[in-house]
Amino acid sequence: AQLDTLDLIVLAVLLVSSVAYFTKGTYWGIQKDPYASSYALANGNKAGKTRDILKKMDETGKNCVVFYGSQTGTAEDYASRLSKEGSSRFGLKTMVADLEDYEYENLDTFPEDKVAIFVLATYGEGEPTDNAVEFYEFITGEDPSFSSGSGSDDKPLANLKYVAFGLGNNTYEHYNAIVRRADAALTKLGACRIGKAGEGDDGAGTMEEDFLAWKEPMWTEFAEKMGLEEREAVYEPVFSVTEREDLSPDSGEVYLGEPNKNHLEGTSKGPYNSHNPYIAPIVESREVFTVKDRNCLHMEIDISGSNLTYQTGDHIAVWPTNAGKEVDRFIKALGLADNRHKVISVKGLDPTARVPFPTPTTFDAVVRYHMEICGPVSRQFVSQLAAFAPNDTSKAEMTKLGEDKDYFQEKVSSHYLNIAQLLLRVDPNPWTKIPFPLFIEGVNKIQPRYYSISSSSLVQKKKISITAVVEEIRVPGSENIVKGVTTNYLLALKQKQHGDPHPDPHGLTYAITGPRNKYDGIHVPVHVRHSNFKLPSDPSKPIIMVGPGSGVAPFRGFIQERAAQAKAGEKVGMTVLFYGCRRSSEDFLYKDEWDTYKQSLGDSFALFLAFSRETPGQKIYVQKRLQEQADLVNTLLQQKANFYVCGDAANMAREVNVMLGQIIAEKRGISSEKAESIVKGMRSSNQYQEDVW
Ligand code: FAD
């Protein structure tokens, strides 16, 4: 057929636009996701703000940017600490930047006299944090939507000087994988690292000390390379706090804990995500343990009024509120009791400083809704506070705590003290000299906590179940009792819902009805996080699940789903659950439900139970049951069963991994090395999936 002129023009236009489309984002041999910036915009980046980091640094006169890839706030906190330290000790012009807020394609023009610092947490199974996905895929060339081509210049980042610190957990398979891979990629692209690539280990509980030990030699090398002189560190606030005499807490524009403007104005709308929670009704709550001193909550959260969706295996994030007792203690330690409801405006003194909560607000609201006041205290922060102690004795004590690692361990860490407890122990008088901005900088932003959804989206599309064990730690050798922030808040919500006459024995109370009573009628702020922890799309495939304790949560959802599929006449493959707890009479979760599922699934459901405290002298864990069922496990794996582990990352998940290797070695008559590599292969092909914490 002949093409007429119009056809040719149309074809030419199509060709040009598709070339433009496919080359958009191709820079120095690394490929970039063309959807990335729209994704970031949808995720809270304000339209109109520049995504060009070099331009931003130029406009604001910065010579050092500290990027963070953070999931739970620790990496973000370390980034802001490095930024402050660079400024106060070396006079650097620093800024902190969320990796999700910028593009990276012009890093090849990063000036030689500037430095980029990367603080990168590794999340889940060796994954980047949500806000670092784009950067990570870009820099490592792993963006799956494009093939990685090789550019003309193989050292495009030769001008870039950088510093790297990773946050990881050695109990996970891919320890600090993200910082290691990002560092290797940067080096390969010609960038020059200053100091060692640091690694902090949450698994060993040494994160803070690893960070402190890493940063000193790094700063020495940094100063040497960049020709900087260290000076006497001076505190320069990043934020200003101004009292607003013109406003009262009743003024409509004052945030009393509302997470953003729409919530303040009562016009909250989706999309609901990690920047914008949905205030969801809790439609049902009950306890699933039968013992008095331990609690496990089952809750049903209704998402039908939102546009939220979930899939079986996803996580729900709960936005907590601090306990009244802890808010009071913090307010007292700072001497703010008389001013707690005064209205304040908080502003960044530097154009790159972000106030971590909306203002105008009140001291009470900031402390109650936005600060992680109960968490572990950083030794570096204690050093900073020393200068503002009420008198010389307390100043000397704070200085010693800040400098002496062992002393700090003995006096603070081993008792799990929070910041207000520490201050009041050092000196029970109010610490009125500490500028409030220092707390905004030094105390982490409160983090939503994740829960593995324990229902099936096929069975209850608009209702999300959670299964949460209430945290209460009696610290050995100390009179202190640590109460988990979120789970005790959820417990209080459950008690309120049931008109429970027995409030917490340790006097915890909560602002249950939320800011301006907006959470009244038992509501909780939530968002959903989609996960890769998923059932096989073909239900006839067998599955093996190992989930002791609250690790059973997602498997209740999995089994609920397969039981519904079986009931609907679908062919459902073998469904095996290994569950463990202390005693069948105390903490056996969903004890009566399993029979119901069995009725639908029949012989294709098998439940193996391990009770660790039932028989004196015999501590039986799920690993033992796995070993006993080696034949079944091996046969199902050879039939391509998916293998899932959920729950305790520190011990259980690792031991299950080892046990699986042993089973495969024994049953297939192969060496343990060969078996281990089979298990590794199962992990990389997603046949072996973990949801651990
Ligand atoms: P927090 O206040 O966060 O305290 C937690 C721990 O931090 C304490 O136990 C203590 O060890 C330490 N700590 C706190 N304060 C201090 C201090 N001052 N000094 C020293 N140490 C301190 N949990 C479930 O029950 N069910 C689930 O289905 C579930 N799914 C999860 C899925 C994912 C992906 C993840 C990441 C976690 C999941 N968790 C689940 C755990 C959950 O997110 C919370 O971590 C848990 O409920 C505790 O939260 P909390 O706010 O009550 O305790």
XYZ file of C-alpha atoms and ligand atoms in Angstrom:
746
model
C 0.000 0.000 0.000
C 1.086 3.494 -0.754
C 1.595 5.953 2.076
C 0.309 9.411 1.351
C 1.964 12.557 2.692
C -0.307 12.848 5.676
C 0.511 9.286 6.748
C 4.183 10.091 6.448
C 3.844 13.202 8.574
C 1.892 11.303 11.201
C 4.496 8.552 11.221
C 7.336 11.027 11.490
C 5.683 12.792 14.409
C 5.075 9.472 16.151
C 8.677 8.436 15.609
C 10.101 11.672 16.955
C 7.846 11.638 19.986
C 8.582 8.016 20.766
C 12.328 8.635 20.503
C 11.873 11.586 22.829
C 9.802 9.427 25.150
C 12.316 6.609 25.292
C 15.339 8.817 25.670
C 13.800 11.039 28.310
C 15.773 10.375 31.421
C 18.733 8.759 29.689
C 21.767 10.437 31.135
C 25.368 9.398 31.368
C 24.552 5.769 30.698
C 22.027 5.464 33.501
C 18.370 5.168 32.758
C 15.624 6.929 34.552
C 11.966 6.183 35.121
C 9.899 8.711 33.143
C 7.098 8.451 35.683
C 9.355 9.172 38.612
C 8.696 12.843 39.062
C 4.959 12.513 38.760
C 5.165 9.788 41.404
C 7.096 12.066 43.721
C 4.617 14.847 43.135
C 1.747 12.555 43.975
C 3.593 11.654 47.121
C 3.570 15.013 48.690
C 6.268 16.990 46.953
C 4.904 20.458 46.551
C 4.332 21.505 42.994
C 6.405 24.464 41.955
C 9.401 23.635 44.153
C 12.575 22.943 42.282
C 13.639 19.322 41.918
C 17.093 20.461 40.835
C 19.425 20.023 43.796
C 22.245 22.088 42.291
C 19.902 24.962 41.659
C 18.545 24.660 45.186
C 22.060 24.684 46.664
C 23.030 27.682 44.571
C 19.925 29.643 45.468
C 20.394 28.993 49.163
C 24.183 29.328 49.260
C 24.874 25.741 50.339
C 28.014 23.729 49.828
C 26.998 20.475 51.479
C 23.782 18.498 51.040
C 22.833 15.630 53.333
C 20.427 13.300 51.546
C 18.480 10.738 53.495
C 16.708 7.502 52.580
C 14.626 6.860 55.677
C 11.703 4.619 56.583
C 11.377 4.894 60.318
C 12.975 8.313 60.848
C 16.405 7.254 62.138
C 18.259 7.950 58.888
C 16.487 11.296 58.677
C 17.585 12.092 62.217
C 21.217 11.133 61.465
C 21.117 13.280 58.345
C 19.991 16.310 60.275
C 22.618 15.658 62.928
C 25.387 15.490 60.313
C 24.065 18.630 58.730
C 24.086 20.520 62.026
C 27.505 19.234 62.972
C 29.013 20.189 59.634
C 27.667 23.662 60.140
C 28.506 24.195 63.808
C 31.972 22.563 63.818
C 33.280 23.396 60.349
C 31.193 26.327 59.182
C 29.846 24.316 56.237
C 26.732 25.648 54.594
C 24.631 22.522 54.956
C 21.136 21.445 54.026
C 19.150 18.259 54.560
C 17.279 16.763 51.607
C 14.699 14.030 51.239
C 15.880 11.834 48.345
C 12.368 11.745 46.958
C 12.310 15.519 46.478
C 15.068 15.752 43.859
C 16.232 14.523 40.464
C 19.737 13.130 40.078
C 20.526 13.407 36.389
C 22.705 16.488 36.880
C 24.876 14.995 39.622
C 27.546 14.801 36.888
C 27.829 18.581 37.111
C 28.128 18.598 40.912
C 30.824 21.200 41.672
C 34.147 20.008 43.036
C 34.039 22.351 46.008
C 30.741 20.921 47.288
C 29.963 17.635 49.006
C 26.984 15.274 49.038
C 26.355 13.069 52.071
C 24.124 10.013 51.707
C 22.498 8.485 54.782
C 20.753 5.359 53.548
C 18.726 2.828 55.476
C 18.224 -0.689 54.155
C 14.662 -1.861 54.525
C 12.998 -5.282 54.462
C 14.831 -7.767 52.298
C 17.661 -5.564 51.117
C 15.345 -2.919 49.684
C 15.730 0.835 49.606
C 13.346 2.849 51.760
C 10.233 4.120 49.961
C 11.659 7.625 49.546
C 14.954 6.306 48.122
C 13.627 3.870 45.506
C 13.942 6.324 42.642
C 17.472 7.423 43.585
C 18.630 3.873 44.177
C 17.321 2.537 40.889
C 18.742 5.508 39.067
C 22.212 5.340 40.540
C 22.567 1.556 40.310
C 20.977 1.424 36.867
C 18.430 -1.044 38.221
C 15.363 0.714 36.970
C 13.446 -2.208 35.495
C 11.435 -0.079 33.097
C 14.490 0.558 30.979
C 17.507 -1.429 29.910
C 20.741 -0.037 31.258
C 22.765 1.296 28.378
C 26.403 2.266 28.575
C 27.047 5.946 28.125
C 29.889 7.598 26.335
C 31.485 8.776 29.558
C 32.141 5.967 31.999
C 33.275 8.237 34.873
C 30.547 10.885 34.744
C 30.673 11.570 38.487
C 34.407 12.303 38.668
C 33.644 15.690 40.229
C 31.376 14.385 42.943
C 32.762 14.086 46.456
C 30.535 12.138 48.778
C 30.177 10.635 52.222
C 28.095 7.524 52.935
C 26.541 6.012 56.022
C 24.144 3.061 56.057
C 21.612 1.898 58.603
C 20.986 -1.823 58.651
C 20.303 -4.859 60.746
C 22.675 -7.792 60.753
C 19.893 -10.245 61.532
C 18.592 -9.729 58.023
C 20.012 -11.534 55.029
C 21.014 -8.380 53.135
C 22.857 -6.429 55.816
C 23.248 -2.777 54.830
C 22.791 -3.786 51.209
C 21.589 -0.392 50.049
C 24.527 1.685 51.253
C 26.937 -0.974 49.993
C 25.403 -1.082 46.522
C 24.884 2.671 46.260
C 28.475 3.257 47.383
C 29.804 0.747 44.837
C 27.705 2.350 42.101
C 28.890 5.871 42.964
C 32.529 4.757 43.016
C 32.077 2.957 39.713
C 30.717 6.153 38.207
C 33.904 7.921 39.265
C 32.685 9.701 42.402
C 35.189 10.047 45.219
C 34.197 8.992 48.729
C 35.448 10.841 51.784
C 36.074 8.562 54.768
C 34.805 5.026 55.056
C 31.291 4.073 54.059
C 29.891 3.712 57.591
C 27.503 0.984 58.677
C 25.237 1.031 61.725
C 23.774 -2.190 63.069
C 20.347 -2.138 64.648
C 20.461 -5.922 65.065
C 23.373 -5.686 67.489
C 21.741 -2.660 69.152
C 24.823 -0.558 68.343
C 23.390 1.809 65.732
C 24.034 4.989 67.691
C 27.529 3.958 68.809
C 28.453 2.781 65.285
C 27.368 6.149 63.969
C 29.321 8.091 66.596
C 32.448 5.972 66.081
C 32.258 6.352 62.291
C 31.704 10.071 62.063
C 34.812 11.330 63.931
C 37.471 9.949 61.526
C 35.125 10.854 58.663
C 35.027 14.506 59.761
C 38.841 14.551 60.142
C 39.275 13.350 56.569
C 36.487 15.631 55.396
C 38.182 18.704 56.910
C 41.534 17.684 55.440
C 40.199 17.086 51.938
C 38.111 20.229 51.846
C 40.666 22.418 53.662
C 38.369 23.214 56.574
C 39.345 24.348 60.059
C 37.412 23.018 63.002
C 36.033 25.756 65.224
C 34.423 25.863 68.658
C 30.972 24.408 68.039
C 28.267 26.947 68.631
C 24.586 26.179 68.776
C 22.776 27.838 65.961
C 19.066 27.142 65.985
C 17.563 25.859 62.754
C 14.059 26.959 63.763
C 12.549 29.961 65.456
C 9.674 29.576 67.897
C 7.501 32.652 68.394
C 4.613 32.968 70.789
C 1.438 34.143 69.108
C -0.355 36.412 71.553
C -2.896 37.141 68.816
C -4.100 33.533 68.715
C -5.702 31.159 71.181
C -5.986 27.371 70.928
C -9.604 27.905 69.847
C -8.605 29.905 66.783
C -9.537 27.988 63.657
C -6.089 28.264 62.125
C -4.260 26.698 65.067
C -3.215 23.056 64.641
C -3.991 21.067 67.766
C -2.581 17.832 66.335
C -4.270 17.764 62.926
C -1.743 16.306 60.491
C -2.333 18.803 57.672
C -4.491 21.648 56.393
C -7.319 19.528 55.039
C -7.634 17.791 58.369
C -7.577 21.157 60.151
C -10.334 22.527 57.948
C -12.380 19.357 58.255
C -12.137 18.702 54.526
C -9.790 15.742 54.732
C -9.635 13.900 51.455
C -7.528 11.304 49.683
C -5.218 10.139 48.402
C -4.385 8.871 51.852
C -0.716 7.974 52.228
C 2.311 8.434 54.441
C 1.787 12.213 54.329
C -1.946 12.182 54.826
C -3.628 9.659 57.133
C -7.238 8.545 56.961
C -9.064 8.921 60.258
C -10.588 5.457 60.195
C -13.333 4.085 62.429
C -12.413 1.036 64.490
C -15.534 -1.032 64.067
C -14.539 -3.912 66.276
C -11.864 -4.551 68.879
C -11.157 -7.427 71.187
C -8.358 -9.215 72.968
C -7.099 -12.517 71.695
C -4.903 -13.586 74.621
C -6.646 -15.010 77.631
C -4.069 -14.015 80.254
C -4.283 -10.891 82.367
C -0.760 -9.512 82.161
C -0.235 -9.812 78.411
C -2.465 -8.332 75.746
C -2.904 -8.983 72.086
C -5.420 -6.907 70.184
C -7.545 -7.836 67.232
C -9.054 -4.799 65.540
C -11.219 -4.251 62.509
C -10.591 -0.952 60.771
C -13.192 0.269 58.326
C -11.771 1.884 55.183
C -15.048 2.078 53.274
C -15.288 5.853 53.738
C -11.923 6.354 52.028
C -10.419 5.530 48.686
C -7.920 3.259 50.407
C -7.515 -0.239 49.056
C -5.442 -3.167 50.202
C -4.344 -6.565 49.074
C -3.848 -9.590 51.258
C -0.306 -9.354 52.668
C -0.111 -5.537 52.745
C 0.686 -3.455 55.827
C -1.392 -0.877 57.601
C 0.389 2.028 59.285
C -1.048 3.383 62.525
C -0.272 6.992 63.510
C 0.108 7.045 67.273
C -0.511 9.633 69.972
C 1.791 9.835 73.002
C 0.445 8.827 76.395
C -0.711 11.747 78.553
C 1.652 10.747 81.348
C 4.665 10.971 79.040
C 3.492 14.261 77.544
C 3.126 15.662 81.090
C 6.564 14.396 82.092
C 8.205 16.006 79.066
C 6.351 19.288 79.570
C 7.368 19.272 83.233
C 11.036 18.544 82.485
C 11.135 21.540 80.161
C 9.302 23.798 82.598
C 6.510 24.387 80.096
C 3.577 23.489 82.337
C 2.169 27.011 82.443
C 2.677 27.577 78.741
C 1.683 24.249 77.296
C -1.436 25.575 75.603
C 0.154 28.808 74.354
C 0.038 29.203 70.597
C 3.393 29.207 68.814
C 4.571 29.661 65.263
C 7.612 27.672 64.220
C 9.643 28.742 61.214
C 12.766 27.434 59.525
C 15.518 30.042 59.872
C 17.017 28.739 56.680
C 15.103 28.243 53.461
C 16.041 24.552 53.384
C 14.908 23.794 56.952
C 11.573 22.022 57.087
C 9.402 22.349 60.157
C 8.380 18.744 60.882
C 4.775 19.630 61.827
C 2.197 22.194 60.740
C 2.010 25.505 62.614
C 0.711 27.678 64.287
C 0.252 25.094 66.990
C 0.729 24.659 70.741
C 3.565 23.116 72.765
C 1.118 20.477 73.979
C 0.086 19.477 70.455
C 3.681 19.274 69.218
C 4.734 17.032 72.079
C 1.599 14.869 72.038
C 1.236 14.283 68.317
C 4.543 14.961 66.604
C 7.557 14.063 68.746
C 8.932 10.600 69.521
C 9.402 11.583 73.179
C 9.461 8.015 74.527
C 12.182 6.586 72.298
C 15.806 5.848 73.156
C 18.011 8.888 73.800
C 21.011 9.702 71.636
C 24.297 10.264 73.471
C 25.220 13.017 71.041
C 21.985 14.857 71.888
C 22.819 14.634 75.604
C 26.179 16.295 74.862
C 24.362 19.096 73.096
C 21.943 19.613 75.976
C 24.784 19.875 78.519
C 25.406 23.530 77.648
C 21.852 24.351 78.743
C 21.780 22.500 82.066
C 20.219 24.335 85.021
C 23.478 24.438 86.998
C 27.137 23.351 86.975
C 26.557 19.997 88.650
C 23.969 18.903 86.132
C 26.093 20.325 83.336
C 29.045 18.196 84.455
C 26.829 15.105 84.651
C 25.377 15.699 81.173
C 28.867 16.234 79.755
C 30.069 12.990 81.290
C 27.044 11.099 79.957
C 27.707 12.568 76.532
C 31.379 11.673 76.504
C 31.552 8.367 78.320
C 30.001 5.547 76.360
C 30.084 3.034 79.240
C 28.721 5.499 81.749
C 25.891 6.341 79.371
C 25.136 2.640 78.941
C 25.048 2.113 82.705
C 22.945 5.173 83.556
C 20.674 5.561 80.535
C 20.587 2.772 77.943
C 20.407 -0.131 80.369
C 17.335 1.486 81.990
C 15.691 2.336 78.650
C 15.219 5.913 79.823
C 13.493 8.389 77.574
C 14.668 11.994 77.340
C 12.380 13.450 80.019
C 13.210 10.638 82.456
C 16.907 11.262 81.878
C 16.657 15.010 82.404
C 14.603 14.657 85.574
C 17.026 12.073 86.956
C 19.990 14.334 86.371
C 18.143 17.291 87.855
C 14.507 17.302 88.979
C 14.259 21.062 88.434
C 12.846 22.326 85.143
C 15.372 22.628 82.326
C 14.171 26.023 81.215
C 17.421 27.094 79.519
C 17.135 24.572 76.697
C 15.801 26.351 73.625
C 12.679 24.567 72.354
C 14.045 24.527 68.761
C 16.812 22.218 70.007
C 14.131 19.650 70.873
C 12.494 20.048 67.489
C 15.871 19.233 65.944
C 17.034 16.602 68.418
C 13.919 14.536 69.105
C 12.701 12.414 66.192
C 9.434 13.009 64.468
C 6.915 10.438 65.708
C 6.645 7.547 63.263
C 3.609 5.565 62.181
C 3.994 1.868 63.117
C 3.308 -0.884 60.609
C 1.094 -3.895 61.142
C 0.800 -6.875 58.805
C -2.825 -6.927 57.758
C -4.429 -10.061 59.184
C -7.454 -10.249 56.894
C -7.991 -11.177 53.258
C -8.982 -8.450 50.821
C -10.989 -11.050 48.926
C -13.087 -11.783 51.998
C -13.342 -8.266 53.465
C -12.363 -5.717 50.906
C -13.172 -2.638 52.960
C -12.267 -3.837 56.437
C -8.695 -4.275 57.553
C -7.847 -6.547 60.475
C -4.797 -6.040 62.623
C -3.281 -8.295 65.230
C -1.014 -6.418 67.601
C 0.767 -7.563 70.726
C 0.822 -4.801 73.324
C 4.423 -3.891 74.175
C 5.341 -3.745 77.825
C 8.924 -4.273 78.817
C 9.959 -4.607 82.422
C 13.575 -3.613 82.099
C 15.772 -6.159 83.900
C 17.622 -4.665 86.865
C 15.624 -1.436 86.655
C 12.345 -0.200 88.054
C 11.498 1.264 84.666
C 8.675 -0.185 82.577
C 8.677 0.670 78.884
C 5.223 0.902 77.375
C 5.050 0.698 73.594
C 3.694 3.973 72.232
C 1.302 2.705 69.581
C 0.122 -0.587 70.995
C -0.820 0.973 74.342
C -2.702 3.698 72.495
C -4.565 0.981 70.575
C -5.258 -0.826 73.844
C -6.723 2.381 75.274
C -8.937 2.717 72.188
C -10.166 -0.819 72.696
C -10.875 -0.119 76.357
C -12.786 3.017 75.460
C -14.818 1.150 72.877
C -15.859 -1.392 75.478
C -16.365 1.100 78.294
C -13.707 -0.888 80.121
C -13.613 0.211 83.773
C -9.941 -0.862 84.174
C -7.668 1.784 82.778
C -3.962 1.122 82.478
C -2.456 0.209 85.865
C 0.486 2.518 85.184
C -1.685 5.556 84.697
C -1.467 5.876 80.923
C -4.246 7.983 79.504
C -4.600 9.289 75.982
C -6.255 12.127 74.155
C -8.475 9.432 72.669
C -10.853 11.812 70.932
C -7.979 13.475 69.110
C -7.527 17.120 68.161
C -10.851 19.004 68.470
C -12.545 15.652 69.114
C -12.007 14.732 65.469
C -11.204 11.103 66.344
C -14.244 10.707 68.562
C -16.347 7.593 68.174
C -13.188 5.407 68.238
C -11.184 6.453 65.219
C -7.508 5.990 64.486
C -5.324 7.692 61.822
C -3.969 5.136 59.334
C -2.591 4.622 55.853
C -1.867 1.478 53.852
C 1.543 0.413 52.605
C 1.603 -2.041 49.759
C 4.022 -4.918 50.204
C 5.557 -7.679 48.108
C 4.508 -10.329 50.607
C 1.933 -12.025 48.453
C 0.080 -15.273 47.881
C 0.789 -17.018 44.567
C -1.653 -15.801 41.920
C -2.586 -19.419 41.240
C -4.383 -20.759 44.355
C -3.663 -24.383 43.400
C 0.008 -23.785 44.207
C 0.977 -25.160 47.638
C 2.178 -22.795 50.367
C 4.117 -23.249 53.603
C 3.842 -20.541 56.255
C 5.942 -20.126 59.393
C 4.482 -17.515 61.728
C 4.863 -17.843 65.487
C 3.385 -15.213 67.830
C 2.058 -12.113 66.105
C 3.909 -13.385 63.023
C 0.733 -15.324 62.311
C -1.028 -12.061 61.388
C -0.643 -12.101 57.586
C -1.183 -15.869 57.503
C -4.622 -15.494 59.031
C -5.314 -13.347 55.968
C -3.726 -15.890 53.607
C -5.718 -18.792 55.053
C -8.933 -16.799 55.180
C -8.461 -16.133 51.484
C -7.710 -19.721 50.523
C -10.620 -21.015 52.611
C -12.937 -18.619 50.740
C -11.506 -19.774 47.413
C -12.023 -23.424 48.365
C -15.559 -22.662 49.461
C -16.208 -21.036 46.107
C -15.174 -24.267 44.436
C -11.693 -23.267 43.330
C -8.895 -25.780 43.479
C -6.697 -24.793 46.397
C -3.261 -26.278 46.916
C -1.791 -27.610 50.151
C -1.835 -24.852 52.807
C 0.528 -25.532 55.702
C 0.949 -23.339 58.767
C 3.605 -23.695 61.459
C 2.468 -21.694 64.466
C 4.050 -21.312 67.878
C 3.326 -19.572 71.168
C 3.922 -20.125 74.884
C 0.876 -22.094 75.965
C -2.223 -23.395 74.212
C -4.374 -21.983 77.012
C -2.917 -18.446 77.027
C -1.594 -16.928 73.858
C -2.795 -19.285 71.133
C -3.998 -16.731 68.593
C -7.287 -17.376 66.779
C -7.466 -20.807 68.425
C -11.097 -21.352 67.431
C -10.877 -19.921 63.948
C -8.533 -22.510 62.484
C -11.225 -25.194 62.668
C -13.553 -23.074 60.568
C -10.930 -22.720 57.861
C -10.262 -26.447 58.080
C -13.924 -27.088 57.291
C -13.569 -25.261 53.976
C -10.067 -26.421 53.102
C -10.364 -30.017 54.325
C -7.211 -32.068 53.950
C -5.455 -29.344 52.051
C -4.994 -27.457 55.362
C -2.432 -28.582 57.930
C -1.589 -26.776 61.164
C 1.531 -27.706 63.148
C 1.768 -26.260 66.645
C 4.758 -25.578 68.880
C 4.282 -24.532 72.516
C 7.400 -23.286 74.227
C 6.188 -23.358 77.840
C 3.580 -26.071 77.898
C 5.700 -29.010 78.946
C 8.236 -28.343 81.705
C 11.775 -28.759 80.459
C 10.702 -28.906 76.812
C 10.878 -25.653 74.895
C 9.409 -26.421 71.533
C 9.693 -23.887 68.733
C 8.423 -23.862 65.160
C 11.874 -24.847 63.849
C 11.500 -28.214 65.619
C 8.124 -28.820 63.979
C 9.594 -27.947 60.612
C 12.321 -30.502 61.176
C 9.757 -33.154 62.118
C 7.843 -32.391 58.915
C 10.953 -32.443 56.742
C 9.437 -34.896 54.249
C 6.309 -32.857 53.736
C 8.234 -29.578 53.525
C 10.705 -30.935 50.995
C 8.010 -32.563 48.852
C 5.946 -29.385 48.746
C 8.994 -27.284 47.903
C 9.723 -29.613 45.014
C 6.165 -28.970 43.891
C 7.167 -25.278 43.844
C 5.432 -24.343 47.083
C 5.955 -20.766 48.226
C 7.665 -20.562 51.622
C 6.732 -17.648 53.918
C 8.188 -16.518 57.226
C 6.713 -13.767 59.380
C 7.518 -12.366 62.821
C 10.697 -12.080 64.853
C 13.661 -11.087 62.703
C 16.318 -11.399 65.399
C 16.200 -15.129 66.044
C 13.292 -17.042 64.581
C 13.579 -15.985 60.944
C 17.278 -16.726 60.853
C 16.894 -20.123 62.506
C 14.083 -21.074 60.134
C 16.340 -20.172 57.224
C 19.080 -22.441 58.589
C 16.597 -25.249 59.277
C 15.262 -25.103 55.757
C 18.809 -25.527 54.429
C 19.278 -28.565 56.666
C 16.004 -30.114 55.526
C 16.886 -29.670 51.862
C 20.415 -31.049 52.374
C 19.166 -34.103 54.239
C 16.168 -34.938 52.065
C 17.906 -34.380 48.753
C 21.209 -35.918 49.845
C 23.248 -32.855 48.935
C 25.934 -30.845 50.718
C 24.905 -28.088 53.097
C 26.609 -25.513 50.828
C 24.515 -26.663 47.884
C 21.355 -26.603 50.034
C 22.139 -23.084 51.238
C 22.534 -21.893 47.698
C 19.156 -23.453 46.838
C 17.597 -21.494 49.720
C 19.302 -18.318 48.468
C 17.927 -19.009 44.990
C 14.442 -19.443 46.480
C 14.784 -16.021 48.063
C 15.875 -14.286 44.914
C 13.114 -15.894 42.859
C 10.537 -14.873 45.516
C 9.677 -18.463 46.320
C 10.916 -17.670 49.856
C 9.328 -14.491 51.245
C 9.850 -12.806 54.600
C 7.805 -10.263 56.506
C 9.868 -9.763 59.627
C 10.454 -7.026 62.174
P 7.491 1.362 70.634
O 7.180 2.493 71.483
O 7.858 1.622 69.245
O 8.612 0.506 71.318
C 9.153 -0.604 70.642
C 10.439 -1.045 71.271
O 11.415 -0.020 71.191
C 10.364 -1.362 72.746
O 9.868 -2.637 72.947
C 11.799 -1.232 73.155
O 12.517 -2.380 72.803
C 12.271 -0.097 72.294
N 12.216 1.152 73.059
C 11.168 1.992 73.173
N 11.484 3.026 73.959
C 12.756 2.836 74.338
C 13.658 3.575 75.166
N 13.315 4.726 75.746
N 14.903 3.088 75.330
C 15.274 1.950 74.745
N 14.463 1.213 73.966
C 13.223 1.646 73.769
N 3.608 -5.962 65.427
C 2.527 -6.695 65.750
O 2.188 -6.831 66.932
N 1.744 -7.292 64.773
C 2.054 -7.188 63.462
O 1.341 -7.724 62.614
C 3.214 -6.413 63.087
N 3.577 -6.289 61.794
C 4.671 -5.549 61.465
C 5.043 -5.422 60.123
C 6.134 -4.676 59.783
C 6.523 -4.536 58.327
C 6.899 -4.035 60.783
C 8.092 -3.196 60.439
C 6.546 -4.155 62.109
C 5.438 -4.912 62.472
N 5.067 -5.034 63.807
C 3.966 -5.797 64.129
C 5.754 -4.290 64.885
C 5.048 -2.930 65.100
O 5.227 -2.106 63.966
C 5.585 -2.135 66.289
O 6.965 -2.058 66.207
C 5.204 -2.727 67.611
O 3.806 -2.860 67.721
C 5.691 -1.844 68.764
O 5.190 -0.544 68.587
P 4.915 0.406 69.829
O 4.744 1.784 69.302
O 3.838 -0.134 70.691
O 6.286 0.307 70.648
